[in-house]
GROMACS .gro file of C-alpha atoms in nm:
model
  246
    1MET     CA    1  -4.385  14.657  36.236
    2ILE     CA    2  -4.558  14.916  36.015
    3LEU     CA    3  -4.668  15.254  36.158
    4VAL     CA    4  -4.984  15.386  36.008
    5THR     CA    5  -5.055  15.767  36.085
    6GLY     CA    6  -5.406  15.894  36.029
    7ALA     CA    7  -5.525  15.560  36.111
    8THR     CA    8  -5.898  15.647  36.140
    9GLY     CA    9  -5.922  15.849  35.806
   10ASN     CA   10  -6.064  15.707  35.472
   11ILE     CA   11  -5.728  15.574  35.345
   12GLY     CA   12  -5.553  15.498  35.696
   13ALA     CA   13  -5.847  15.278  35.812
   14GLN     CA   14  -5.837  15.101  35.475
   15LEU     CA   15  -5.467  15.038  35.506
   16VAL     CA   16  -5.472  14.910  35.872
   17ARG     CA   17  -5.746  14.659  35.753
   18ILE     CA   18  -5.540  14.547  35.436
   19LEU     CA   19  -5.223  14.509  35.638
   20THR     CA   20  -5.367  14.312  35.925
   21THR     CA   21  -5.564  14.095  35.704
   22ALA     CA   22  -5.238  13.999  35.544
   23GLY     CA   23  -5.093  13.921  35.890
   24HIS     CA   24  -4.881  14.229  35.952
   25LYS     CA   25  -4.829  14.396  36.281
   26VAL     CA   26  -4.946  14.769  36.273
   27ARG     CA   27  -4.902  15.050  36.515
   28ALA     CA   28  -5.212  15.270  36.450
   29VAL     CA   29  -5.170  15.648  36.539
   30ALA     CA   30  -5.463  15.893  36.539
   31ARG     CA   31  -5.575  16.185  36.746
   32GLU     CA   32  -5.887  15.990  36.835
   33PRO     CA   33  -5.808  15.616  36.786
   34ARG     CA   34  -6.151  15.493  36.889
   35GLY     CA   35  -6.229  15.426  36.525
   36VAL     CA   36  -5.929  15.201  36.458
   37VAL     CA   37  -5.970  14.850  36.343
   38GLY     CA   38  -5.934  14.632  36.643
   39ASN     CA   39  -5.753  14.311  36.657
   40THR     CA   40  -5.455  14.142  36.818
   41LEU     CA   41  -5.229  14.271  36.541
   42VAL     CA   42  -5.301  14.642  36.596
   43GLU     CA   43  -5.135  14.842  36.853
   44HIS     CA   44  -5.331  15.178  36.917
   45CYS     CA   45  -5.154  15.504  36.996
   46VAL     CA   46  -5.272  15.862  37.050
   47GLY     CA   47  -5.063  16.102  36.857
   48ASN     CA   48  -5.100  16.440  36.658
   49LEU     CA   49  -4.851  16.502  36.361
   50SER     CA   50  -4.872  16.876  36.437
   51ASP     CA   51  -4.735  16.825  36.784
   52ALA     CA   52  -4.394  16.637  36.804
   53ARG     CA   53  -4.426  16.615  37.172
   54SER     CA   54  -4.724  16.372  37.132
   55LEU     CA   55  -4.530  16.138  36.911
   56ALA     CA   56  -4.256  16.036  37.185
   57GLY     CA   57  -4.195  15.660  37.148
   58ILE     CA   58  -4.421  15.587  36.860
   59PHE     CA   59  -4.141  15.525  36.610
   60SER     CA   60  -3.965  15.259  36.825
   61GLY     CA   61  -3.942  14.926  36.665
   62ILE     CA   62  -4.094  15.066  36.332
   63ASP     CA   63  -3.947  14.951  35.991
   64THR     CA   64  -4.182  15.130  35.773
   65MET     CA   65  -4.396  15.439  35.815
   66PHE     CA   66  -4.700  15.554  35.629
   67LEU     CA   67  -4.725  15.940  35.659
   68PHE     CA   68  -5.046  16.112  35.630
   69PRO     CA   69  -5.042  16.479  35.508
   70ALA     CA   70  -5.165  16.632  35.815
   71PRO     CA   71  -5.213  17.016  35.826
   72MET     CA   72  -4.930  17.202  36.019
   73MET     CA   73  -4.724  16.881  36.023
   74SER     CA   74  -4.438  16.907  36.252
   75GLU     CA   75  -4.081  16.936  36.088
   76GLU     CA   76  -3.947  16.711  36.351
   77ILE     CA   77  -4.129  16.395  36.232
   78GLY     CA   78  -3.855  16.294  35.983
   79ARG     CA   79  -3.571  16.337  36.234
   80LEU     CA   80  -3.759  16.162  36.505
   81ALA     CA   81  -3.830  15.877  36.274
   82ALA     CA   82  -3.479  15.844  36.158
   83ASN     CA   83  -3.335  15.866  36.523
   84GLU     CA   84  -3.569  15.578  36.637
   85GLY     CA   85  -3.448  15.359  36.345
   86VAL     CA   86  -3.735  15.384  36.081
   87LYS     CA   87  -3.602  15.256  35.760
   88ARG     CA   88  -3.857  15.403  35.492
   89ILE     CA   89  -4.130  15.642  35.471
   90VAL     CA   90  -4.441  15.610  35.243
   91VAL     CA   91  -4.606  15.942  35.169
   92LEU     CA   92  -4.974  15.999  35.078
   93SER     CA   93  -4.951  16.307  34.862
   94SER     CA   94  -5.168  16.431  34.592
   95ALA     CA   95  -5.152  16.495  34.219
   96VAL     CA   96  -5.219  16.853  34.279
   97VAL     CA   97  -4.866  16.913  34.364
   98GLU     CA   98  -4.791  16.866  33.996
   99ARG     CA   99  -5.038  17.116  33.863
  100ARG     CA  100  -4.953  17.481  33.757
  101GLY     CA  101  -5.144  17.766  33.907
  102VAL     CA  102  -5.221  17.628  34.239
  103GLU     CA  103  -4.887  17.644  34.398
  104THR     CA  104  -5.024  17.844  34.697
  105SER     CA  105  -5.337  17.647  34.741
  106PRO     CA  106  -5.373  17.507  35.095
  107ILE     CA  107  -5.419  17.151  34.951
  108THR     CA  108  -5.099  17.201  34.757
  109LEU     CA  109  -4.893  17.338  35.046
  110LYS     CA  110  -5.011  17.067  35.279
  111HIS     CA  111  -4.911  16.775  35.058
  112ARG     CA  112  -4.591  16.942  34.934
  113ARG     CA  113  -4.497  16.991  35.301
  114ALA     CA  114  -4.552  16.624  35.391
  115GLU     CA  115  -4.319  16.524  35.096
  116GLU     CA  116  -4.047  16.778  35.205
  117ILE     CA  117  -4.047  16.655  35.546
  118ALA     CA  118  -4.014  16.292  35.452
  119ALA     CA  119  -3.725  16.388  35.213
  120ALA     CA  120  -3.545  16.588  35.474
  121SER     CA  121  -3.541  16.261  35.682
  122GLY     CA  122  -3.273  16.106  35.467
  123LEU     CA  123  -3.470  15.779  35.481
  124ALA     CA  124  -3.573  15.592  35.165
  125VAL     CA  125  -3.894  15.764  35.058
  126THR     CA  126  -4.182  15.673  34.812
  127VAL     CA  127  -4.444  15.936  34.742
  128LEU     CA  128  -4.807  15.831  34.619
  129ARG     CA  129  -4.989  16.109  34.440
  130PRO     CA  130  -5.334  16.003  34.367
  131ASP     CA  131  -5.610  16.220  34.228
  132THR     CA  132  -5.967  16.296  34.356
  133PHE     CA  133  -6.106  16.034  34.593
  134ALA     CA  134  -6.425  15.879  34.500
  135SER     CA  135  -6.576  15.938  34.844
  136ASN     CA  136  -6.561  16.308  34.762
  137ALA     CA  137  -6.868  16.252  34.568
  138LEU     CA  138  -7.060  16.178  34.896
  139ALA     CA  139  -7.052  16.561  34.960
  140TRP     CA  140  -7.318  16.569  34.674
  141SER     CA  141  -7.565  16.341  34.865
  142GLU     CA  142  -7.766  16.605  35.033
  143MET     CA  143  -7.815  16.801  34.729
  144ILE     CA  144  -7.914  16.489  34.527
  145ARG     CA  145  -8.163  16.399  34.796
  146THR     CA  146  -8.317  16.752  34.811
  147HIS     CA  147  -8.291  16.893  34.466
  148ARG     CA  148  -8.191  16.611  34.240
  149THR     CA  149  -7.924  16.844  34.113
  150VAL     CA  150  -7.555  16.879  34.200
  151ARG     CA  151  -7.426  17.239  34.212
  152ALA     CA  152  -7.056  17.273  34.175
  153ALA     CA  153  -6.810  17.497  33.995
  154TYR     CA  154  -6.689  17.376  33.648
  155GLY     CA  155  -6.950  17.114  33.598
  156ARG     CA  156  -6.811  16.975  33.276
  157SER     CA  157  -6.467  16.929  33.418
  158HIS     CA  158  -6.317  16.583  33.437
  159ARG     CA  159  -6.110  16.434  33.707
  160ASN     CA  160  -5.946  16.093  33.767
  161ALA     CA  161  -6.131  15.944  34.062
  162ILE     CA  162  -6.008  15.662  34.251
  163HIS     CA  163  -6.151  15.438  34.539
  164GLU     CA  164  -5.976  15.478  34.869
  165ALA     CA  165  -5.936  15.108  34.887
  166ASP     CA  166  -5.738  15.104  34.582
  167VAL     CA  167  -5.514  15.368  34.719
  168ALA     CA  168  -5.455  15.159  35.026
  169ASP     CA  169  -5.390  14.838  34.827
  170GLU     CA  170  -5.114  15.054  34.634
  171LEU     CA  171  -4.964  15.173  34.957
  172GLU     CA  172  -4.954  14.819  35.092
  173LEU     CA  173  -4.764  14.698  34.778
  174ILE     CA  174  -4.517  14.998  34.814
  175ALA     CA  175  -4.455  14.943  35.194
  176LEU     CA  176  -4.389  14.577  35.148
  177ASN     CA  177  -4.161  14.617  34.848
  178MET     CA  178  -3.944  14.907  34.958
  179ALA     CA  179  -3.668  14.709  35.122
  180GLY     CA  180  -3.433  14.750  34.826
  181ALA     CA  181  -3.509  15.123  34.776
  182ILE     CA  182  -3.212  15.366  34.766
  183GLN     CA  183  -3.188  15.596  35.061
  184GLY     CA  184  -3.351  15.917  35.002
  185GLU     CA  185  -3.516  15.825  34.661
  186ALA     CA  186  -3.854  15.946  34.602
  187GLU     CA  187  -4.085  15.810  34.340
  188ALA     CA  188  -4.419  15.937  34.250
  189HIS     CA  189  -4.677  15.687  34.176
  190ALA     CA  190  -4.963  15.851  33.984
  191VAL     CA  191  -5.286  15.678  34.057
  192GLY     CA  192  -5.584  15.769  33.828
  193ALA     CA  193  -5.840  15.641  33.584
  194THR     CA  194  -5.687  15.294  33.546
  195ALA     CA  195  -5.780  15.209  33.899
  196ALA     CA  196  -6.013  14.901  33.950
  197ARG     CA  197  -6.280  15.101  34.100
  198THR     CA  198  -6.423  15.414  33.937
  199LEU     CA  199  -6.649  15.698  34.016
  200VAL     CA  200  -7.003  15.607  33.879
  201ALA     CA  201  -7.209  15.898  33.737
  202ILE     CA  202  -7.522  15.958  33.937
  203ALA     CA  203  -7.838  15.937  33.714
  204ASN     CA  204  -8.063  16.219  33.683
  205ALA     CA  205  -7.838  16.454  33.885
  206PRO     CA  206  -7.696  16.712  33.649
  207VAL     CA  207  -7.406  16.912  33.750
  208VAL     CA  208  -7.498  17.278  33.722
  209ALA     CA  209  -7.180  17.498  33.699
  210ALA     CA  210  -7.170  17.779  33.970
  211GLN     CA  211  -7.053  18.029  33.711
  212ALA     CA  212  -7.371  17.967  33.504
  213GLU     CA  213  -7.591  18.003  33.808
  214LEU     CA  214  -7.444  18.331  33.895
  215ALA     CA  215  -7.467  18.460  33.535
  216ALA     CA  216  -7.850  18.378  33.539
  217PRO     CA  217  -8.067  18.700  33.510
  218ASN     CA  218  -8.296  18.838  33.778
  219LEU     CA  219  -8.108  18.686  34.064
  220THR     CA  220  -8.156  18.860  34.405
  221ASP     CA  221  -7.848  18.947  34.617
  222GLU     CA  222  -7.954  18.678  34.863
  223GLN     CA  223  -7.960  18.407  34.572
  224ARG     CA  224  -7.625  18.515  34.455
  225GLN     CA  225  -7.479  18.492  34.814
  226GLU     CA  226  -7.631  18.157  34.862
  227ILE     CA  227  -7.460  18.032  34.549
  228ARG     CA  228  -7.130  18.168  34.664
  229ASP     CA  229  -7.165  18.010  35.002
  230ARG     CA  230  -7.200  17.658  34.858
  231ILE     CA  231  -6.888  17.672  34.701
  232ALA     CA  232  -6.695  17.861  34.958
  233THR     CA  233  -6.523  17.577  35.111
  234MET     CA  234  -6.337  17.489  34.790
  235PRO     CA  235  -5.993  17.691  34.741
  236PHE     CA  236  -6.053  17.896  34.441
  237ALA     CA  237  -5.697  17.809  34.317
  238GLU     CA  238  -5.813  17.440  34.314
  239LEU     CA  239  -6.114  17.539  34.121
  240ASP     CA  240  -5.902  17.704  33.864
  241ALA     CA  241  -5.684  17.384  33.829
  242ILE     CA  242  -5.989  17.178  33.737
  243ARG     CA  243  -6.133  17.418  33.480
  244PRO     CA  244  -6.180  17.236  33.141
  245ALA     CA  245  -5.940  17.342  32.876
  246ARG     CA  246  -6.078  17.583  32.625
   0.00000   0.00000   0.00000
């Protein structure tokens, strides 16, 4: 049986669907499992990766585990999985862990922690490090509907975007072909622009760099604050990582 954590997320839900379509039994774990794909091959479990006590019994009978990089992940997960007989772990990480200058970014720390917890388990480990998910572009939808303009930092920067279904496809291949993996070996699968699905540019929605907006003359303090508030949810270390080369 394959354990999928974060089973209601963009990647986890796709992976559950792909695995069960191929006839594999899945134990789907989520904090709120109501959105998990429902069929006879799926066993639903409630669990929180930040609370080891909530994970009691979920590793029993599991051969391969898909580890979602949850914030504040419990250090006990790897040990619990090994003690219950799990043979291998597939970690969803991020290409950000390989970038310079973002070592203290919350995004980097979250993904690196997931990799380290898996490695410490002593089990066979494979790490998948995709870049930007295509669905991140959905955050632009309201700006496009309202203003026909996307406002974001570093508008001319380039990222390798990948569709979540392609990541899930890769995870399935890894999970089903790890039987011969050497214990403790970690391999980074970089997934990027060569993926089958690509992020399509949205017509008539030019990206306006936040720096250019802030540099515009005659802005009021309120307008400047509005611009800053729009990008406040993005870690500035991550913004620096996607700044185009000069």
